[in-house]
Amino acid sequence: MPGLVELFVLCITLVISLVVSLGITVPLTGALVRLRANYNPKALQLDPEGNVNVHTGPIVTSFFGMLRRVYRIEGWAGLYKGLMPTAIATMVMTGFAIAALDSKRLASHGRVDPPDVGILATFVYGIFGMLVALPAAIITYRSIVTPYRLPWFRPMYSLRILLTPTERRRPWVLYLTPGLLVAQVLQISYTVVILRSLRSLLLAGDSFSSVKFGIYVVIEMLSTVIICPLEVMTTKLAIQRNHSAAEYNSVEQEVEDDAIEAPEYAEYSGQEEDVIGLRHEKDPYLGFLDCAKHIIDEEGWQTLYRAWWVTMLAAIVSAAAAASQYQGNIVGSD
């Protein structure tokens, strides 16, 4: 009986923690995703037919400016776009953490901290976790940037908007999104192989050194130069839909049967103004390097560092958590 009471209390605590966490993080994550996904070319562009296209999308350069813009155009409902896929992914990954790892290593915002094992094993674990979470991340990012209303409890209707017919028929196509897997693998490789090796070198030992900790914090902060562009590119690539025919988009549909069945999709804001601008789907990024080149050529290299301070803040928190973990190991071994 006491065991059941403890389990009940644990479940209630997890539910309350999840609700509070999502209530705070979903609007912030939504603003971050929109800011990094926003397409804002610095000059006239040519469309796929070679005609001059004057892009008049919104110019938003700050995180809090995007947060205000979302609220102004879409209201509170717009701030919580992406809530359901985020909640489902978080619950699934939390359950996996409890069942497969241990109750002390819970998921945070849909991610599971890798076990404290060797570099190679951690890398493999990170790749596996990324492959499991990638479809959920794609659906979440797309649900945030879509201008269409997505009912919370009609998943098939929402997936019809978010995924192209090709992606619905062959879900594994999501893993073939040009450049996306490369960006993810590079990020995991850097954070696991390089940063984790430096963390073990500087923080592991019989005593805690404030000097070594300071060096590690600086390294984590400087890593923003590498990690932030990968995060920006991941966002832009994740919202890029995969088509069997380039001349169709996901709302117009790709095949005749889908076009006949397609309903009228309700837009979110009810205004002619969209929260963000998106790159035309008829001119997609063709891969990782192509994405980087087009971002720099069309929007400027500064685009790769949108909301860089969020990445740096996450790095500082990661360094502090690592130091706390190693200090706990030292105390535990005494």
mmCIF file of C-alpha atoms in Angstrom:
data_model
loop_
_atom_site.group_PDB
_atom_site.id
_atom_site.type_symbol
_atom_site.label_atom_id
_atom_site.label_comp_id
_atom_site.label_asym_id
_atom_site.label_seq_id
_atom_site.Cartn_x
_atom_site.Cartn_y
_atom_site.Cartn_z
ATOM 1 C CA MET A 1 0.000 0.000 0.000
ATOM 2 C CA PRO A 2 2.738 2.553 0.813
ATOM 3 C CA GLY A 3 4.263 1.722 -2.576
ATOM 4 C CA LEU A 4 1.017 2.626 -4.357
ATOM 5 C CA VAL A 5 0.801 5.911 -2.447
ATOM 6 C CA GLU A 6 4.369 6.793 -3.419
ATOM 7 C CA LEU A 7 3.639 5.936 -7.061
ATOM 8 C CA PHE A 8 0.489 8.075 -6.994
ATOM 9 C CA VAL A 9 2.361 11.010 -5.491
ATOM 10 C CA LEU A 10 5.119 10.601 -8.105
ATOM 11 C CA CYS A 11 2.560 10.607 -10.930
ATOM 12 C CA ILE A 12 0.800 13.707 -9.573
ATOM 13 C CA THR A 13 4.162 15.458 -9.170
ATOM 14 C CA LEU A 14 5.154 14.588 -12.738
ATOM 15 C CA VAL A 15 1.821 15.832 -14.122
ATOM 16 C CA ILE A 16 2.034 19.131 -12.244
ATOM 17 C CA SER A 17 5.670 19.558 -13.273
ATOM 18 C CA LEU A 18 4.795 18.818 -16.910
ATOM 19 C CA VAL A 19 1.885 21.294 -16.953
ATOM 20 C CA VAL A 20 3.957 24.085 -15.398
ATOM 21 C CA SER A 21 6.924 23.348 -17.646
ATOM 22 C CA LEU A 22 4.851 23.336 -20.832
ATOM 23 C CA GLY A 23 2.962 26.443 -19.765
ATOM 24 C CA ILE A 24 6.245 28.350 -19.571
ATOM 25 C CA THR A 25 8.355 26.782 -22.297
ATOM 26 C CA VAL A 26 5.892 26.326 -25.176
ATOM 27 C CA PRO A 27 5.401 30.075 -25.881
ATOM 28 C CA LEU A 28 9.150 30.690 -25.558
ATOM 29 C CA THR A 29 10.025 27.759 -27.812
ATOM 30 C CA GLY A 30 7.407 28.909 -30.317
ATOM 31 C CA ALA A 31 8.915 32.389 -30.503
ATOM 32 C CA LEU A 32 12.403 30.919 -30.921
ATOM 33 C CA VAL A 33 11.334 28.559 -33.715
ATOM 34 C CA ARG A 34 9.469 31.328 -35.552
ATOM 35 C CA LEU A 35 12.378 33.751 -35.258
ATOM 36 C CA ARG A 36 14.847 31.243 -36.688
ATOM 37 C CA ALA A 37 12.446 29.994 -39.369
ATOM 38 C CA ASN A 38 11.465 33.473 -40.601
ATOM 39 C CA TYR A 39 12.627 34.060 -44.158
ATOM 40 C CA ASN A 40 13.863 37.614 -44.575
ATOM 41 C CA PRO A 41 15.965 38.048 -47.758
ATOM 42 C CA LYS A 42 18.084 41.168 -47.988
ATOM 43 C CA ALA A 43 17.541 41.786 -51.724
ATOM 44 C CA LEU A 44 15.298 41.019 -54.678
ATOM 45 C CA GLN A 45 14.999 37.314 -55.427
ATOM 46 C CA LEU A 46 14.220 35.323 -58.553
ATOM 47 C CA ASP A 47 11.422 32.782 -58.423
ATOM 48 C CA PRO A 48 11.882 29.286 -59.952
ATOM 49 C CA GLU A 49 10.645 30.640 -63.340
ATOM 50 C CA GLY A 50 13.300 33.371 -63.292
ATOM 51 C CA ASN A 51 10.917 36.249 -62.570
ATOM 52 C CA VAL A 52 11.844 38.981 -60.113
ATOM 53 C CA ASN A 53 10.127 38.428 -56.785
ATOM 54 C CA VAL A 54 9.960 41.245 -54.226
ATOM 55 C CA HIS A 55 9.730 39.538 -50.866
ATOM 56 C CA THR A 56 7.693 41.573 -48.383
ATOM 57 C CA GLY A 57 7.783 39.287 -45.375
ATOM 58 C CA PRO A 58 7.952 40.596 -41.814
ATOM 59 C CA ILE A 59 11.242 41.928 -40.526
ATOM 60 C CA VAL A 60 11.615 40.695 -36.950
ATOM 61 C CA THR A 61 15.102 40.619 -35.483
ATOM 62 C CA SER A 62 14.573 39.992 -31.764
ATOM 63 C CA PHE A 63 13.230 37.121 -29.689
ATOM 64 C CA PHE A 64 10.905 39.264 -27.576
ATOM 65 C CA GLY A 65 9.824 41.193 -30.669
ATOM 66 C CA MET A 66 8.678 37.890 -32.174
ATOM 67 C CA LEU A 67 6.913 36.978 -28.920
ATOM 68 C CA ARG A 68 4.970 40.264 -29.029
ATOM 69 C CA ARG A 69 4.177 39.823 -32.722
ATOM 70 C CA VAL A 70 2.742 36.329 -32.170
ATOM 71 C CA TYR A 71 0.507 37.622 -29.381
ATOM 72 C CA ARG A 72 -0.639 40.613 -31.433
ATOM 73 C CA ILE A 73 -1.588 38.601 -34.506
ATOM 74 C CA GLU A 74 -2.636 35.199 -33.114
ATOM 75 C CA GLY A 75 -3.321 35.884 -29.439
ATOM 76 C CA TRP A 76 -2.848 33.405 -26.597
ATOM 77 C CA ALA A 77 -3.863 30.487 -28.820
ATOM 78 C CA GLY A 78 -1.000 31.320 -31.179
ATOM 79 C CA LEU A 79 1.485 31.363 -28.318
ATOM 80 C CA TYR A 80 0.574 27.759 -27.529
ATOM 81 C CA LYS A 81 0.780 26.366 -31.062
ATOM 82 C CA GLY A 82 2.762 23.148 -30.887
ATOM 83 C CA LEU A 83 1.521 22.328 -27.375
ATOM 84 C CA MET A 84 0.061 18.898 -28.164
ATOM 85 C CA PRO A 85 3.036 17.411 -30.072
ATOM 86 C CA THR A 86 5.386 18.857 -27.456
ATOM 87 C CA ALA A 87 3.339 17.365 -24.594
ATOM 88 C CA ILE A 88 3.062 13.954 -26.271
ATOM 89 C CA ALA A 89 6.779 13.817 -27.086
ATOM 90 C CA THR A 90 7.709 14.889 -23.555
ATOM 91 C CA MET A 91 5.474 12.263 -21.953
ATOM 92 C CA VAL A 92 6.774 9.507 -24.232
ATOM 93 C CA MET A 93 10.427 10.399 -23.599
ATOM 94 C CA THR A 94 9.788 10.768 -19.854
ATOM 95 C CA GLY A 95 8.175 7.335 -19.756
ATOM 96 C CA PHE A 96 11.130 5.925 -21.686
ATOM 97 C CA ALA A 97 13.525 7.520 -19.209
ATOM 98 C CA ILE A 98 11.709 6.008 -16.236
ATOM 99 C CA ALA A 99 11.311 2.547 -17.775
ATOM 100 C CA ALA A 100 14.622 2.155 -19.594
ATOM 101 C CA LEU A 101 16.974 4.207 -17.465
ATOM 102 C CA ASP A 102 15.998 5.214 -13.941
ATOM 103 C CA SER A 103 13.534 7.482 -12.188
ATOM 104 C CA LYS A 104 16.199 10.097 -11.497
ATOM 105 C CA ARG A 105 17.020 10.716 -15.174
ATOM 106 C CA LEU A 106 13.811 12.254 -16.483
ATOM 107 C CA ALA A 107 13.215 13.829 -19.857
ATOM 108 C CA SER A 108 13.372 17.585 -20.228
ATOM 109 C CA HIS A 109 11.267 19.090 -23.034
ATOM 110 C CA GLY A 110 11.212 15.884 -25.038
ATOM 111 C CA ARG A 111 14.860 14.931 -24.534
ATOM 112 C CA VAL A 112 16.539 12.353 -22.337
ATOM 113 C CA ASP A 113 19.925 12.980 -20.786
ATOM 114 C CA PRO A 114 22.335 10.334 -22.048
ATOM 115 C CA PRO A 115 23.635 7.823 -19.532
ATOM 116 C CA ASP A 116 27.005 8.438 -17.951
ATOM 117 C CA VAL A 117 28.981 5.935 -20.030
ATOM 118 C CA GLY A 118 31.809 6.045 -22.554
ATOM 119 C CA ILE A 119 32.035 8.534 -25.404
ATOM 120 C CA LEU A 120 31.218 5.998 -28.140
ATOM 121 C CA ALA A 121 28.244 4.565 -26.257
ATOM 122 C CA THR A 122 26.966 8.064 -25.524
ATOM 123 C CA PHE A 123 27.316 9.011 -29.190
ATOM 124 C CA VAL A 124 25.350 5.936 -30.283
ATOM 125 C CA TYR A 125 22.725 6.677 -27.634
ATOM 126 C CA GLY A 126 22.480 10.283 -28.830
ATOM 127 C CA ILE A 127 22.059 9.230 -32.461
ATOM 128 C CA PHE A 128 19.377 6.708 -31.487
ATOM 129 C CA GLY A 129 17.542 9.314 -29.419
ATOM 130 C CA MET A 130 17.736 11.795 -32.293
ATOM 131 C CA LEU A 131 16.281 9.272 -34.759
ATOM 132 C CA VAL A 132 13.406 8.553 -32.375
ATOM 133 C CA ALA A 133 12.695 12.223 -31.700
ATOM 134 C CA LEU A 134 13.224 13.608 -35.230
ATOM 135 C CA PRO A 135 9.668 13.043 -36.586
ATOM 136 C CA ALA A 136 8.216 14.595 -33.428
ATOM 137 C CA ALA A 137 10.521 17.606 -33.790
ATOM 138 C CA ILE A 138 9.517 18.065 -37.444
ATOM 139 C CA ILE A 139 5.802 17.930 -36.604
ATOM 140 C CA THR A 140 6.274 20.292 -33.655
ATOM 141 C CA TYR A 141 8.219 22.880 -35.671
ATOM 142 C CA ARG A 142 5.706 22.759 -38.518
ATOM 143 C CA SER A 143 2.747 23.073 -36.147
ATOM 144 C CA ILE A 144 4.366 26.211 -34.719
ATOM 145 C CA VAL A 145 4.991 27.974 -38.037
ATOM 146 C CA THR A 146 1.834 26.939 -39.910
ATOM 147 C CA PRO A 147 -0.697 29.733 -40.510
ATOM 148 C CA TYR A 148 -3.542 27.206 -40.223
ATOM 149 C CA ARG A 149 -5.546 26.248 -37.176
ATOM 150 C CA LEU A 150 -4.721 22.825 -35.762
ATOM 151 C CA PRO A 151 -7.381 21.318 -33.461
ATOM 152 C CA TRP A 152 -5.795 19.833 -30.329
ATOM 153 C CA PHE A 153 -7.826 16.625 -30.468
ATOM 154 C CA ARG A 154 -7.998 15.957 -34.232
ATOM 155 C CA PRO A 155 -4.531 14.578 -34.994
ATOM 156 C CA MET A 156 -5.356 13.189 -38.446
ATOM 157 C CA TYR A 157 -6.748 16.544 -39.583
ATOM 158 C CA SER A 158 -3.622 18.282 -38.297
ATOM 159 C CA LEU A 159 -1.264 15.781 -39.911
ATOM 160 C CA ARG A 160 -3.039 16.347 -43.217
ATOM 161 C CA ILE A 161 -2.005 20.003 -43.007
ATOM 162 C CA LEU A 162 1.497 19.466 -41.634
ATOM 163 C CA LEU A 163 2.579 16.556 -43.839
ATOM 164 C CA THR A 164 2.474 16.248 -47.599
ATOM 165 C CA PRO A 165 0.710 13.252 -49.173
ATOM 166 C CA THR A 166 4.146 11.821 -49.930
ATOM 167 C CA GLU A 167 5.144 12.066 -46.258
ATOM 168 C CA ARG A 168 1.870 10.530 -45.109
ATOM 169 C CA ARG A 169 2.194 7.604 -47.484
ATOM 170 C CA ARG A 170 5.904 7.084 -46.789
ATOM 171 C CA PRO A 171 6.687 8.477 -43.298
ATOM 172 C CA TRP A 172 10.350 7.450 -43.555
ATOM 173 C CA VAL A 173 10.745 10.250 -46.115
ATOM 174 C CA LEU A 174 10.979 12.609 -43.132
ATOM 175 C CA TYR A 175 14.441 11.181 -42.429
ATOM 176 C CA LEU A 176 15.437 12.017 -46.000
ATOM 177 C CA THR A 177 14.684 15.724 -45.619
ATOM 178 C CA PRO A 178 17.715 17.271 -47.382
ATOM 179 C CA GLY A 179 20.448 18.244 -44.936
ATOM 180 C CA LEU A 180 18.445 17.673 -41.748
ATOM 181 C CA LEU A 181 20.140 14.472 -40.598
ATOM 182 C CA VAL A 182 23.561 15.957 -41.394
ATOM 183 C CA ALA A 183 22.854 19.005 -39.223
ATOM 184 C CA GLN A 184 21.630 16.824 -36.361
ATOM 185 C CA VAL A 185 24.550 14.383 -36.544
ATOM 186 C CA LEU A 186 27.078 17.241 -36.615
ATOM 187 C CA GLN A 187 25.488 18.811 -33.546
ATOM 188 C CA ILE A 188 25.440 15.525 -31.634
ATOM 189 C CA SER A 189 29.021 14.771 -32.699
ATOM 190 C CA TYR A 190 30.259 18.112 -31.415
ATOM 191 C CA THR A 191 28.338 18.058 -28.129
ATOM 192 C CA VAL A 192 29.068 14.413 -27.346
ATOM 193 C CA VAL A 193 32.536 13.769 -28.724
ATOM 194 C CA ILE A 194 34.224 17.153 -28.221
ATOM 195 C CA LEU A 195 32.371 18.871 -25.377
ATOM 196 C CA ARG A 196 31.865 15.695 -23.355
ATOM 197 C CA SER A 197 35.538 14.783 -23.728
ATOM 198 C CA LEU A 198 36.563 18.252 -22.539
ATOM 199 C CA ARG A 199 34.063 18.001 -19.693
ATOM 200 C CA SER A 200 35.582 14.727 -18.520
ATOM 201 C CA LEU A 201 39.092 16.138 -18.854
ATOM 202 C CA LEU A 202 38.408 19.356 -16.953
ATOM 203 C CA LEU A 203 35.735 18.453 -14.408
ATOM 204 C CA ALA A 204 36.356 14.806 -13.540
ATOM 205 C CA GLY A 205 38.746 14.128 -10.702
ATOM 206 C CA ASP A 206 39.048 13.772 -6.971
ATOM 207 C CA SER A 207 38.462 17.467 -6.283
ATOM 208 C CA PHE A 208 36.570 20.354 -7.841
ATOM 209 C CA SER A 209 38.662 23.087 -9.462
ATOM 210 C CA SER A 210 37.028 26.485 -9.979
ATOM 211 C CA VAL A 211 39.699 27.361 -12.572
ATOM 212 C CA LYS A 212 38.969 24.280 -14.676
ATOM 213 C CA PHE A 213 35.251 24.897 -14.290
ATOM 214 C CA GLY A 214 35.720 28.459 -15.525
ATOM 215 C CA ILE A 215 37.658 27.195 -18.550
ATOM 216 C CA TYR A 216 34.903 24.714 -19.331
ATOM 217 C CA VAL A 217 32.206 27.408 -19.071
ATOM 218 C CA VAL A 218 34.172 29.581 -21.527
ATOM 219 C CA ILE A 219 34.476 26.632 -23.922
ATOM 220 C CA GLU A 220 30.734 25.988 -23.680
ATOM 221 C CA MET A 221 30.003 29.657 -24.370
ATOM 222 C CA LEU A 222 32.381 29.785 -27.344
ATOM 223 C CA SER A 223 30.691 26.659 -28.706
ATOM 224 C CA THR A 224 27.733 28.899 -29.503
ATOM 225 C CA VAL A 225 29.661 29.872 -32.639
ATOM 226 C CA ILE A 226 29.262 26.281 -33.892
ATOM 227 C CA ILE A 227 26.035 25.109 -32.287
ATOM 228 C CA CYS A 228 23.780 28.108 -33.012
ATOM 229 C CA PRO A 229 24.128 27.905 -36.838
ATOM 230 C CA LEU A 230 23.350 24.184 -36.663
ATOM 231 C CA GLU A 231 20.208 24.920 -34.629
ATOM 232 C CA VAL A 232 19.085 27.626 -37.058
ATOM 233 C CA MET A 233 19.648 25.358 -40.054
ATOM 234 C CA THR A 234 17.871 22.477 -38.315
ATOM 235 C CA THR A 235 14.819 24.698 -37.807
ATOM 236 C CA LYS A 236 14.733 25.855 -41.435
ATOM 237 C CA LEU A 237 15.277 22.338 -42.788
ATOM 238 C CA ALA A 238 12.715 20.696 -40.471
ATOM 239 C CA ILE A 239 9.870 22.873 -41.754
ATOM 240 C CA GLN A 240 10.778 22.118 -45.388
ATOM 241 C CA ARG A 241 8.257 19.618 -46.715
ATOM 242 C CA ASN A 242 9.133 16.666 -48.920
ATOM 243 C CA HIS A 243 7.231 16.301 -52.195
ATOM 244 C CA SER A 244 7.038 13.729 -54.930
ATOM 245 C CA ALA A 245 6.507 16.568 -57.381
ATOM 246 C CA ALA A 246 8.174 19.934 -56.880
ATOM 247 C CA GLU A 247 5.365 21.983 -58.463
ATOM 248 C CA TYR A 248 2.865 21.222 -55.680
ATOM 249 C CA ASN A 249 2.698 22.327 -52.069
ATOM 250 C CA SER A 250 1.111 20.504 -49.161
ATOM 251 C CA VAL A 251 -2.138 22.485 -49.149
ATOM 252 C CA GLU A 252 -2.744 22.307 -52.917
ATOM 253 C CA GLN A 253 -1.862 18.594 -52.628
ATOM 254 C CA GLU A 254 0.259 16.502 -54.945
ATOM 255 C CA VAL A 255 -2.143 14.066 -56.559
ATOM 256 C CA GLU A 256 -5.620 14.398 -57.938
ATOM 257 C CA ASP A 257 -7.352 12.272 -55.296
ATOM 258 C CA ASP A 258 -5.958 14.382 -52.485
ATOM 259 C CA ALA A 259 -6.973 17.565 -54.266
ATOM 260 C CA ILE A 260 -10.568 16.310 -54.489
ATOM 261 C CA GLU A 261 -10.685 15.402 -50.785
ATOM 262 C CA ALA A 262 -8.846 18.492 -49.482
ATOM 263 C CA PRO A 263 -11.059 20.626 -47.171
ATOM 264 C CA GLU A 264 -10.828 24.361 -46.668
ATOM 265 C CA TYR A 265 -8.259 24.982 -43.957
ATOM 266 C CA ALA A 266 -9.013 27.740 -41.452
ATOM 267 C CA GLU A 267 -6.240 30.262 -40.961
ATOM 268 C CA TYR A 268 -5.163 31.233 -37.472
ATOM 269 C CA SER A 269 -5.123 34.989 -37.318
ATOM 270 C CA GLY A 270 -8.065 35.975 -39.507
ATOM 271 C CA GLN A 271 -5.835 38.767 -40.804
ATOM 272 C CA GLU A 272 -4.010 39.196 -44.087
ATOM 273 C CA GLU A 273 -0.739 39.522 -42.161
ATOM 274 C CA ASP A 274 1.247 36.370 -41.374
ATOM 275 C CA VAL A 275 3.437 36.092 -38.303
ATOM 276 C CA ILE A 276 6.484 35.061 -40.335
ATOM 277 C CA GLY A 277 7.532 34.649 -43.946
ATOM 278 C CA LEU A 278 8.639 31.288 -45.325
ATOM 279 C CA ARG A 279 10.859 30.430 -48.260
ATOM 280 C CA HIS A 280 8.890 29.242 -51.283
ATOM 281 C CA GLU A 281 8.520 25.465 -51.308
ATOM 282 C CA LYS A 282 9.185 25.356 -55.052
ATOM 283 C CA ASP A 283 12.733 26.493 -54.329
ATOM 284 C CA PRO A 284 13.832 24.171 -51.493
ATOM 285 C CA TYR A 285 17.211 23.786 -49.852
ATOM 286 C CA LEU A 286 18.904 20.846 -51.558
ATOM 287 C CA GLY A 287 21.185 19.809 -48.695
ATOM 288 C CA PHE A 288 23.199 20.943 -45.692
ATOM 289 C CA LEU A 289 25.809 22.978 -47.574
ATOM 290 C CA ASP A 290 23.200 24.334 -49.986
ATOM 291 C CA CYS A 291 21.145 25.506 -47.012
ATOM 292 C CA ALA A 292 24.114 27.291 -45.431
ATOM 293 C CA LYS A 293 25.063 28.928 -48.738
ATOM 294 C CA HIS A 294 21.555 30.179 -49.477
ATOM 295 C CA ILE A 295 21.052 31.522 -45.951
ATOM 296 C CA ILE A 296 24.292 33.516 -46.172
ATOM 297 C CA ASP A 297 23.687 34.703 -49.750
ATOM 298 C CA GLU A 298 20.010 35.585 -49.346
ATOM 299 C CA GLU A 299 19.618 36.632 -45.712
ATOM 300 C CA GLY A 300 23.167 37.325 -44.495
ATOM 301 C CA TRP A 301 25.437 35.386 -42.161
ATOM 302 C CA GLN A 302 23.865 37.080 -39.128
ATOM 303 C CA THR A 303 20.788 34.927 -39.745
ATOM 304 C CA LEU A 304 22.773 31.888 -38.607
ATOM 305 C CA TYR A 305 23.084 33.504 -35.169
ATOM 306 C CA ARG A 306 19.483 34.428 -34.499
ATOM 307 C CA ALA A 307 18.809 34.245 -30.755
ATOM 308 C CA TRP A 308 22.414 33.195 -30.144
ATOM 309 C CA TRP A 309 22.069 34.204 -26.519
ATOM 310 C CA VAL A 310 19.497 31.410 -26.003
ATOM 311 C CA THR A 311 22.075 28.866 -27.154
ATOM 312 C CA MET A 312 24.722 30.453 -24.928
ATOM 313 C CA LEU A 313 22.386 30.452 -21.916
ATOM 314 C CA ALA A 314 21.663 26.761 -22.505
ATOM 315 C CA ALA A 315 25.422 26.128 -22.655
ATOM 316 C CA ILE A 316 25.977 27.856 -19.307
ATOM 317 C CA VAL A 317 23.155 25.858 -17.710
ATOM 318 C CA SER A 318 24.635 22.654 -19.169
ATOM 319 C CA ALA A 319 28.063 23.495 -17.732
ATOM 320 C CA ALA A 320 26.570 24.222 -14.306
ATOM 321 C CA ALA A 321 24.614 20.952 -14.368
ATOM 322 C CA ALA A 322 27.750 19.014 -15.332
ATOM 323 C CA ALA A 323 29.736 20.607 -12.511
ATOM 324 C CA SER A 324 26.968 19.778 -10.045
ATOM 325 C CA GLN A 325 26.931 16.172 -11.237
ATOM 326 C CA TYR A 326 30.712 15.754 -10.832
ATOM 327 C CA GLN A 327 30.623 17.415 -7.408
ATOM 328 C CA GLY A 328 27.902 14.994 -6.369
ATOM 329 C CA ASN A 329 30.019 12.069 -7.543
ATOM 330 C CA ILE A 330 32.982 13.369 -5.518
ATOM 331 C CA VAL A 331 30.866 13.759 -2.376
ATOM 332 C CA GLY A 332 29.294 10.346 -2.899
ATOM 333 C CA SER A 333 32.658 8.650 -3.174
ATOM 334 C CA ASP A 334 33.967 10.186 0.079
#
